[in-house]
Amino acid sequence: QNIADSYFYMSKFDEAMFWYKKLIIAYSGEINEEYIDRYAYCLMTLNEYKEANMILKHLSSKKSASIEEDLDYLNDIDELSGRFSVENFPYNSEYSDYAPCVKGDEVVFSSSRDKGTFTEEIHQWNNEPFLDLYSTKANGTSGVHRLKGKVNSKFHESSATFSKDHNTVYFTRTNYFKGKKGFSEEGYVLLNIYKASFINGKWDDIQKVSFNSDEYSVSHPSLSSDGRYLYFASDMPGGYGDTDLYVVEINTRGVFSEPKNLGSDINTKDKETFPFISDSGRLFFASNGHKGLGGLDIFMAYNDQSGKINVQNLGKPINSSLDDFTFVIREEQGTGYFASNRPGGKGGDDIYQFKQLESLPENYPALRIKKSIKKQVFIPELNIDSDNKITSF
């Protein structure tokens, strides 16, 4: 179990799958359902959707003899695929590059690329330099430049979002926690949101936002176009899952309201993160809790004609069987960026740029209603003994 979890949290899903399978066969009668869920997750990241569904069917059958479930979600995703064309961002490095955002005619992003200094600090988790914020012209007429001022430090910085006048930035930084480089006493990485102002050609006046904590992470901000609302991800107590999406209102004096959870229509028992609020007010985010293709997928939340919140997978090629996240779109131009660790990139995480081929309608049509199906305890593809234990598969 510990070996499998170690590989799982390092996103080495093929190795994790091998050990979760051993675990399920040895202890299927008493194993926590969470580990069967993780095994299915690993299968999906490797495009083994049939076997993943088989395992999840058995998991559901142990919880309930009859359960309503959409087994055709892959067909639904296929129907929504093909709305975008995707290509590599020309400024990716051999290191991790992700969290792009648009600032006027610039693209600002986070990267752990080698800064070429003799005093470079190396992050022990992935043996790469610490993340900083960089900028380049969106039209490709300039190189890549590290943001000037105090916005970059010797710790991780990522996930920037700018005010409309480009004079204020909110960004994520590893929390300085009792001098332990962002680790809590229990050894967990903590993240905080910071605010900076553009003064005399550089970023200065670095401030923590008031809703940060030394007990949990607050991260990945996205500012609404009118500057009134700040969306973010957090694992604060009282949420629905691993990390949830929240919003705060910013009043005219710059004071933040209490964080408000976006609710169970958007948040699941798993991870919702990297929110982006578009100019039209659409919410895009990454999740491994809603039905997807494996790993983190990118989703859009919208209100249908009845006012109900719906969450829709953006389909291929935006999403893949691995992690796809940090989606941003310029709706008027029909262009944007996202990050992924899919094969074919230059580094660990790479940035991709896209063009929109079909418009995103104001409201997606409601999905067809699926029929309730009866679950059977015995599944032919699995070998299960009389005690309902999986013996092989």
Tab-separated table of C-alpha atoms in Angstrom:
chain	number	residue	atom	x	y	z
A	1	GLN	CA	0.000	0.000	0.000
A	2	ASN	CA	2.766	2.452	0.903
A	3	ILE	CA	4.751	1.631	-2.228
A	4	ALA	CA	1.660	2.082	-4.398
A	5	ASP	CA	0.785	5.389	-2.722
A	6	SER	CA	4.342	6.669	-3.157
A	7	TYR	CA	4.228	6.064	-6.896
A	8	PHE	CA	0.673	7.418	-7.097
A	9	TYR	CA	1.558	10.769	-5.506
A	10	MET	CA	4.584	11.088	-7.797
A	11	SER	CA	2.235	10.552	-10.789
A	12	LYS	CA	4.080	7.364	-11.759
A	13	PHE	CA	0.815	5.627	-12.476
A	14	ASP	CA	2.130	2.541	-14.270
A	15	GLU	CA	4.240	1.601	-11.227
A	16	ALA	CA	1.390	2.486	-8.855
A	17	MET	CA	-1.009	0.314	-10.864
A	18	PHE	CA	1.260	-2.725	-10.482
A	19	TRP	CA	1.267	-2.455	-6.668
A	20	TYR	CA	-2.407	-1.515	-6.273
A	21	LYS	CA	-3.314	-4.642	-8.267
A	22	LYS	CA	-1.263	-6.810	-5.900
A	23	LEU	CA	-2.937	-5.080	-2.951
A	24	ILE	CA	-6.466	-5.629	-4.297
A	25	ILE	CA	-5.882	-9.326	-5.024
A	26	ALA	CA	-4.348	-9.944	-1.584
A	27	TYR	CA	-6.873	-7.963	0.466
A	28	SER	CA	-9.928	-7.397	-1.727
A	29	GLY	CA	-12.335	-8.549	0.966
A	30	GLU	CA	-11.193	-5.917	3.463
A	31	ILE	CA	-9.431	-3.228	1.428
A	32	ASN	CA	-10.561	0.376	1.714
A	33	GLU	CA	-12.557	1.316	-1.394
A	34	GLU	CA	-10.258	4.307	-1.849
A	35	TYR	CA	-7.483	2.015	-3.074
A	36	ILE	CA	-9.713	0.299	-5.641
A	37	ASP	CA	-10.651	3.797	-6.805
A	38	ARG	CA	-6.969	4.719	-7.130
A	39	TYR	CA	-6.269	1.560	-9.104
A	40	ALA	CA	-9.045	2.465	-11.542
A	41	TYR	CA	-7.621	6.000	-11.733
A	42	CYS	CA	-4.213	4.576	-12.718
A	43	LEU	CA	-5.830	2.404	-15.384
A	44	MET	CA	-7.558	5.435	-16.912
A	45	THR	CA	-4.306	7.383	-17.130
A	46	LEU	CA	-2.977	4.479	-19.225
A	47	ASN	CA	-6.089	4.441	-21.476
A	48	GLU	CA	-7.339	1.177	-19.945
A	49	TYR	CA	-10.921	2.444	-19.704
A	50	LYS	CA	-12.656	-0.940	-20.052
A	51	GLU	CA	-10.824	-2.493	-17.119
A	52	ALA	CA	-11.219	0.715	-15.076
A	53	ASN	CA	-14.992	0.598	-15.575
A	54	MET	CA	-14.998	-3.107	-14.677
A	55	ILE	CA	-13.259	-2.385	-11.367
A	56	LEU	CA	-15.533	0.557	-10.586
A	57	LYS	CA	-18.606	-1.568	-11.329
A	58	HIS	CA	-17.480	-4.046	-8.698
A	59	LEU	CA	-16.767	-1.230	-6.266
A	60	SER	CA	-20.271	0.146	-6.806
A	61	SER	CA	-21.857	-3.269	-6.429
A	62	LYS	CA	-20.324	-3.612	-2.969
A	63	LYS	CA	-21.833	-0.279	-1.930
A	64	SER	CA	-25.289	-0.805	-3.369
A	65	ALA	CA	-27.193	-3.514	-5.194
A	66	SER	CA	-28.803	-0.930	-7.469
A	67	ILE	CA	-27.176	2.318	-8.507
A	68	GLU	CA	-27.868	4.848	-11.247
A	69	GLU	CA	-24.703	5.449	-13.205
A	70	ASP	CA	-23.831	6.887	-16.602
A	71	LEU	CA	-21.691	4.215	-18.230
A	72	ASP	CA	-21.646	6.108	-21.537
A	73	TYR	CA	-19.709	9.137	-20.324
A	74	LEU	CA	-16.845	8.401	-22.732
A	75	ASN	CA	-19.319	8.712	-25.612
A	76	ASP	CA	-20.526	12.005	-24.180
A	77	ILE	CA	-16.943	13.259	-23.996
A	78	ASP	CA	-16.347	12.177	-27.608
A	79	GLU	CA	-19.406	14.159	-28.702
A	80	LEU	CA	-17.911	17.308	-27.175
A	81	SER	CA	-14.414	16.713	-28.522
A	82	GLY	CA	-12.807	18.448	-31.480
A	83	ARG	CA	-13.700	22.024	-30.533
A	84	PHE	CA	-10.046	23.067	-30.357
A	85	SER	CA	-6.780	22.589	-32.213
A	86	VAL	CA	-3.720	22.229	-29.987
A	87	GLU	CA	0.023	22.730	-30.454
A	88	ASN	CA	3.090	23.058	-28.244
A	89	PHE	CA	3.928	26.430	-26.745
A	90	PRO	CA	7.257	27.459	-28.349
A	91	TYR	CA	8.875	28.522	-25.063
A	92	ASN	CA	8.645	25.263	-23.117
A	93	SER	CA	11.824	24.091	-21.405
A	94	GLU	CA	13.160	20.681	-20.404
A	95	TYR	CA	11.846	21.458	-16.924
A	96	SER	CA	8.278	21.990	-15.685
A	97	ASP	CA	6.324	24.806	-17.385
A	98	TYR	CA	2.677	25.427	-16.538
A	99	ALA	CA	0.029	27.885	-15.212
A	100	PRO	CA	-0.079	30.262	-18.203
A	101	CYS	CA	-2.078	33.462	-17.969
A	102	VAL	CA	-2.604	36.335	-20.383
A	103	LYS	CA	-1.525	39.881	-19.461
A	104	GLY	CA	-2.188	42.211	-22.381
A	105	ASP	CA	0.123	41.045	-25.187
A	106	GLU	CA	2.161	38.881	-22.804
A	107	VAL	CA	1.914	35.324	-21.546
A	108	VAL	CA	3.009	34.937	-17.926
A	109	PHE	CA	3.703	31.414	-16.712
A	110	SER	CA	5.435	29.393	-14.024
A	111	SER	CA	8.618	27.492	-14.774
A	112	SER	CA	11.365	25.609	-12.975
A	113	ARG	CA	13.810	26.208	-15.852
A	114	ASP	CA	17.478	26.579	-14.983
A	115	LYS	CA	18.235	30.226	-14.224
A	116	GLY	CA	21.928	29.696	-14.923
A	117	THR	CA	23.167	30.752	-11.483
A	118	PHE	CA	25.744	29.005	-9.315
A	119	THR	CA	23.500	29.402	-6.269
A	120	GLU	CA	20.501	27.647	-7.828
A	121	GLU	CA	18.404	25.856	-5.205
A	122	ILE	CA	17.167	22.398	-6.190
A	123	HIS	CA	13.816	21.101	-4.998
A	124	GLN	CA	14.388	17.688	-3.405
A	125	TRP	CA	11.045	16.268	-4.550
A	126	ASN	CA	11.750	16.385	-8.300
A	127	ASN	CA	15.418	17.440	-8.452
A	128	GLU	CA	14.496	20.590	-10.404
A	129	PRO	CA	15.063	24.293	-9.618
A	130	PHE	CA	12.297	26.059	-7.712
A	131	LEU	CA	9.432	27.546	-9.737
A	132	ASP	CA	9.465	31.244	-10.697
A	133	LEU	CA	7.192	33.475	-12.778
A	134	TYR	CA	8.284	34.295	-16.343
A	135	SER	CA	6.901	36.363	-19.209
A	136	THR	CA	7.072	36.364	-23.000
A	137	LYS	CA	5.229	38.145	-25.812
A	138	ALA	CA	2.238	36.194	-27.066
A	139	ASN	CA	3.180	36.979	-30.689
A	140	GLY	CA	6.614	35.390	-30.287
A	141	THR	CA	8.616	38.586	-30.793
A	142	SER	CA	10.627	38.316	-27.581
A	143	GLY	CA	12.433	35.790	-25.477
A	144	VAL	CA	11.491	34.600	-21.990
A	145	HIS	CA	12.121	36.978	-19.081
A	146	ARG	CA	11.869	36.396	-15.336
A	147	LEU	CA	9.460	38.883	-13.730
A	148	LYS	CA	11.308	41.731	-12.038
A	149	GLY	CA	11.059	42.621	-8.384
A	150	LYS	CA	10.140	40.717	-5.249
A	151	VAL	CA	7.436	38.593	-6.849
A	152	ASN	CA	10.017	35.818	-7.329
A	153	SER	CA	11.850	34.406	-4.320
A	154	LYS	CA	13.936	31.373	-3.391
A	155	PHE	CA	10.707	29.401	-3.001
A	156	HIS	CA	8.029	28.274	-5.482
A	157	GLU	CA	5.858	30.861	-7.277
A	158	SER	CA	3.080	29.981	-9.721
A	159	SER	CA	-0.500	30.651	-10.861
A	160	ALA	CA	-0.522	34.408	-11.444
A	161	THR	CA	-3.632	36.457	-12.213
A	162	PHE	CA	-3.596	40.191	-13.034
A	163	SER	CA	-5.977	43.081	-12.545
A	164	LYS	CA	-7.414	44.731	-15.651
A	165	ASP	CA	-4.949	47.648	-15.430
A	166	HIS	CA	-2.061	45.150	-14.970
A	167	ASN	CA	-0.849	46.971	-11.848
A	168	THR	CA	-1.871	44.250	-9.369
A	169	VAL	CA	-1.026	40.567	-9.416
A	170	TYR	CA	-2.202	37.718	-7.204
A	171	PHE	CA	-0.049	34.591	-7.236
A	172	THR	CA	0.714	31.378	-5.350
A	173	ARG	CA	3.842	30.954	-3.245
A	174	THR	CA	5.057	28.154	-1.009
A	175	ASN	CA	4.299	29.264	2.525
A	176	TYR	CA	7.150	30.278	4.833
A	177	PHE	CA	6.167	28.008	7.702
A	178	LYS	CA	8.459	28.246	10.707
A	179	GLY	CA	11.500	28.357	8.440
A	180	LYS	CA	10.768	24.934	6.953
A	181	LYS	CA	10.475	26.026	3.341
A	182	GLY	CA	6.743	25.613	3.067
A	183	PHE	CA	6.294	22.391	4.997
A	184	SER	CA	3.967	22.060	7.960
A	185	GLU	CA	4.987	20.248	11.110
A	186	GLU	CA	3.406	17.120	9.640
A	187	GLY	CA	5.529	17.454	6.517
A	188	TYR	CA	2.826	18.657	4.127
A	189	VAL	CA	3.523	21.414	1.608
A	190	LEU	CA	1.472	24.529	2.348
A	191	LEU	CA	0.615	27.153	-0.262
A	192	ASN	CA	-0.532	30.731	0.187
A	193	ILE	CA	-1.845	33.466	-2.091
A	194	TYR	CA	0.106	36.718	-2.244
A	195	LYS	CA	-0.618	40.109	-3.756
A	196	ALA	CA	1.941	42.449	-5.372
A	197	SER	CA	1.845	45.907	-6.970
A	198	PHE	CA	3.723	47.170	-10.025
A	199	ILE	CA	5.857	50.075	-8.796
A	200	ASN	CA	8.607	51.819	-10.788
A	201	GLY	CA	8.912	49.044	-13.345
A	202	LYS	CA	8.988	46.068	-10.993
A	203	TRP	CA	6.770	44.058	-8.681
A	204	ASP	CA	6.913	45.215	-5.069
A	205	ASP	CA	4.842	45.578	-1.883
A	206	ILE	CA	4.316	41.819	-1.455
A	207	GLN	CA	1.418	41.043	0.884
A	208	LYS	CA	-0.342	37.882	2.021
A	209	VAL	CA	-4.103	37.876	1.523
A	210	SER	CA	-6.145	37.866	4.720
A	211	PHE	CA	-7.729	34.425	4.206
A	212	ASN	CA	-4.410	32.542	4.132
A	213	SER	CA	-3.641	30.024	6.864
A	214	ASP	CA	-0.735	28.119	8.365
A	215	GLU	CA	-3.057	25.121	8.828
A	216	TYR	CA	-4.070	24.488	5.191
A	217	SER	CA	-3.277	25.598	1.646
A	218	VAL	CA	-4.869	28.499	-0.228
A	219	SER	CA	-3.700	28.644	-3.836
A	220	HIS	CA	-4.160	29.159	-7.594
A	221	PRO	CA	-6.071	32.459	-7.711
A	222	SER	CA	-8.119	33.735	-10.659
A	223	LEU	CA	-9.478	37.281	-10.696
A	224	SER	CA	-12.785	38.131	-12.379
A	225	SER	CA	-12.571	40.665	-15.205
A	226	ASP	CA	-14.215	43.401	-13.106
A	227	GLY	CA	-11.831	42.758	-10.198
A	228	ARG	CA	-14.659	42.075	-7.727
A	229	TYR	CA	-14.177	38.350	-7.171
A	230	LEU	CA	-11.158	36.137	-6.584
A	231	TYR	CA	-11.554	32.402	-7.175
A	232	PHE	CA	-9.081	29.927	-5.678
A	233	ALA	CA	-8.487	26.342	-4.520
A	234	SER	CA	-8.059	25.195	-0.927
A	235	ASP	CA	-8.083	22.149	1.312
A	236	MET	CA	-9.495	24.164	4.225
A	237	PRO	CA	-11.755	22.299	6.672
A	238	GLY	CA	-15.414	21.953	5.779
A	239	GLY	CA	-14.946	21.205	2.089
A	240	TYR	CA	-16.282	18.310	0.056
A	241	GLY	CA	-13.013	16.630	-0.884
A	242	ASP	CA	-9.247	16.799	-1.378
A	243	THR	CA	-9.236	20.423	-2.579
A	244	ASP	CA	-12.316	22.520	-3.343
A	245	LEU	CA	-12.956	25.723	-5.266
A	246	TYR	CA	-13.865	28.872	-3.341
A	247	VAL	CA	-14.532	32.550	-4.053
A	248	VAL	CA	-14.112	35.765	-2.083
A	249	GLU	CA	-15.525	39.188	-2.882
A	250	ILE	CA	-13.169	42.193	-2.868
A	251	ASN	CA	-14.828	45.420	-1.738
A	252	THR	CA	-13.901	48.935	-2.887
A	253	ARG	CA	-11.350	49.260	-0.054
A	254	GLY	CA	-9.631	46.025	-1.106
A	255	VAL	CA	-10.978	44.038	1.858
A	256	PHE	CA	-11.825	40.376	1.260
A	257	SER	CA	-15.041	38.708	2.321
A	258	GLU	CA	-15.096	35.317	4.004
A	259	PRO	CA	-14.363	32.490	1.537
A	260	LYS	CA	-17.446	30.842	0.052
A	261	ASN	CA	-17.344	27.227	-1.160
A	262	LEU	CA	-18.696	26.892	-4.721
A	263	GLY	CA	-20.815	23.931	-3.650
A	264	SER	CA	-21.322	20.267	-4.400
A	265	ASP	CA	-22.359	20.761	-8.037
A	266	ILE	CA	-18.749	21.790	-8.753
A	267	ASN	CA	-16.742	20.265	-5.903
A	268	THR	CA	-16.440	16.493	-5.395
A	269	LYS	CA	-14.805	14.148	-2.891
A	270	ASP	CA	-11.614	14.355	-4.963
A	271	LYS	CA	-9.604	17.293	-6.313
A	272	GLU	CA	-10.926	20.474	-7.910
A	273	THR	CA	-8.190	23.021	-8.569
A	274	PHE	CA	-6.749	25.693	-10.902
A	275	PRO	CA	-9.904	27.768	-11.451
A	276	PHE	CA	-10.097	30.315	-14.274
A	277	ILE	CA	-12.956	32.782	-14.621
A	278	SER	CA	-13.321	34.064	-18.183
A	279	ASP	CA	-14.382	37.544	-19.294
A	280	SER	CA	-17.927	36.259	-19.903
A	281	GLY	CA	-18.058	34.701	-16.424
A	282	ARG	CA	-17.575	31.068	-17.394
A	283	LEU	CA	-15.702	29.024	-14.812
A	284	PHE	CA	-13.068	26.593	-16.085
A	285	PHE	CA	-11.189	24.312	-13.701
A	286	ALA	CA	-9.252	21.058	-13.407
A	287	SER	CA	-10.665	18.033	-11.600
A	288	ASN	CA	-10.109	14.317	-11.118
A	289	GLY	CA	-13.467	13.932	-9.394
A	290	HIS	CA	-15.816	14.526	-12.326
A	291	LYS	CA	-15.988	11.960	-15.118
A	292	GLY	CA	-12.994	12.314	-17.379
A	293	LEU	CA	-10.340	10.628	-19.469
A	294	GLY	CA	-7.859	10.054	-16.634
A	295	GLY	CA	-5.726	12.231	-14.381
A	296	LEU	CA	-6.847	15.833	-14.093
A	297	ASP	CA	-9.252	16.908	-16.834
A	298	ILE	CA	-10.402	20.434	-17.688
A	299	PHE	CA	-14.091	21.238	-17.188
A	300	MET	CA	-16.425	24.167	-17.688
A	301	ALA	CA	-19.208	25.044	-15.240
A	302	TYR	CA	-22.288	26.803	-16.566
A	303	ASN	CA	-25.923	27.486	-15.661
A	304	ASP	CA	-28.600	25.900	-17.806
A	305	GLN	CA	-31.919	27.583	-18.585
A	306	SER	CA	-33.390	26.442	-15.291
A	307	GLY	CA	-30.488	27.955	-13.359
A	308	LYS	CA	-28.978	24.597	-12.422
A	309	ILE	CA	-25.176	24.432	-12.387
A	310	ASN	CA	-23.792	21.916	-14.846
A	311	VAL	CA	-20.197	20.747	-15.270
A	312	GLN	CA	-18.997	19.725	-18.724
A	313	ASN	CA	-15.786	17.993	-19.781
A	314	LEU	CA	-14.069	19.943	-22.602
A	315	GLY	CA	-13.183	16.728	-24.424
A	316	LYS	CA	-10.213	15.916	-26.614
A	317	PRO	CA	-7.659	17.238	-27.553
A	318	ILE	CA	-7.750	19.604	-24.570
A	319	ASN	CA	-8.027	16.596	-22.265
A	320	SER	CA	-5.977	13.411	-22.358
A	321	SER	CA	-5.468	10.315	-20.231
A	322	LEU	CA	-2.914	12.196	-18.079
A	323	ASP	CA	-3.045	15.530	-16.209
A	324	ASP	CA	-4.495	18.532	-18.062
A	325	PHE	CA	-4.858	21.760	-16.096
A	326	THR	CA	-4.365	25.575	-15.844
A	327	PHE	CA	-6.712	26.373	-18.747
A	328	VAL	CA	-7.104	30.040	-19.794
A	329	ILE	CA	-9.038	31.377	-22.780
A	330	ARG	CA	-9.378	34.716	-24.563
A	331	GLU	CA	-12.959	34.327	-25.685
A	332	GLU	CA	-13.047	37.180	-28.215
A	333	GLN	CA	-9.971	35.880	-30.039
A	334	GLY	CA	-10.843	32.214	-29.552
A	335	THR	CA	-7.328	31.401	-28.369
A	336	GLY	CA	-5.762	30.309	-25.109
A	337	TYR	CA	-3.368	28.078	-23.229
A	338	PHE	CA	-3.279	25.148	-20.831
A	339	ALA	CA	-0.704	22.745	-19.374
A	340	SER	CA	-0.360	18.976	-19.508
A	341	ASN	CA	2.103	16.193	-18.715
A	342	ARG	CA	0.932	14.161	-21.734
A	343	PRO	CA	3.526	12.349	-23.884
A	344	GLY	CA	5.281	14.332	-26.598
A	345	GLY	CA	6.212	17.331	-24.494
A	346	LYS	CA	9.612	18.816	-23.884
A	347	GLY	CA	9.639	18.627	-20.065
A	348	GLY	CA	7.630	17.276	-17.142
A	349	ASP	CA	4.684	19.651	-17.517
A	350	ASP	CA	4.434	21.574	-20.788
A	351	ILE	CA	2.284	24.498	-21.907
A	352	TYR	CA	0.081	24.068	-24.980
A	353	GLN	CA	-1.610	26.784	-27.003
A	354	PHE	CA	-4.935	26.287	-28.711
A	355	LYS	CA	-7.321	27.791	-31.246
A	356	GLN	CA	-11.040	27.428	-30.875
A	357	LEU	CA	-12.653	25.777	-33.903
A	358	GLU	CA	-16.225	25.776	-32.629
A	359	SER	CA	-17.830	28.283	-30.302
A	360	LEU	CA	-18.800	27.432	-26.747
A	361	PRO	CA	-22.531	28.185	-26.654
A	362	GLU	CA	-24.075	30.256	-23.901
A	363	ASN	CA	-25.621	27.086	-22.563
A	364	TYR	CA	-24.723	23.551	-23.544
A	365	PRO	CA	-27.822	21.465	-24.311
A	366	ALA	CA	-28.852	19.215	-21.480
A	367	LEU	CA	-27.340	15.744	-21.703
A	368	ARG	CA	-29.717	12.905	-22.446
A	369	ILE	CA	-31.106	11.185	-19.369
A	370	LYS	CA	-29.565	7.803	-18.732
A	371	LYS	CA	-31.605	4.847	-17.601
A	372	SER	CA	-31.030	3.334	-14.194
A	373	ILE	CA	-29.239	0.018	-14.470
A	374	LYS	CA	-29.138	-2.902	-12.081
A	375	LYS	CA	-25.753	-3.798	-10.707
A	376	GLN	CA	-24.861	-7.452	-10.237
A	377	VAL	CA	-22.452	-8.602	-7.586
A	378	PHE	CA	-20.780	-11.072	-9.951
A	379	ILE	CA	-18.900	-9.568	-12.902
A	380	PRO	CA	-17.756	-12.091	-15.523
A	381	GLU	CA	-14.406	-10.426	-16.234
A	382	LEU	CA	-13.373	-10.754	-12.569
A	383	ASN	CA	-12.590	-13.948	-10.699
A	384	ILE	CA	-14.442	-13.623	-7.390
A	385	ASP	CA	-14.742	-16.261	-4.712
A	386	SER	CA	-17.789	-17.106	-2.577
A	387	ASP	CA	-16.839	-14.406	-0.059
A	388	ASN	CA	-16.979	-11.772	-2.819
A	389	LYS	CA	-13.192	-11.388	-2.822
A	390	ILE	CA	-11.320	-10.651	-6.036
A	391	THR	CA	-8.865	-13.503	-6.664
A	392	SER	CA	-7.549	-12.384	-10.045
A	393	PHE	CA	-8.354	-10.140	-12.997
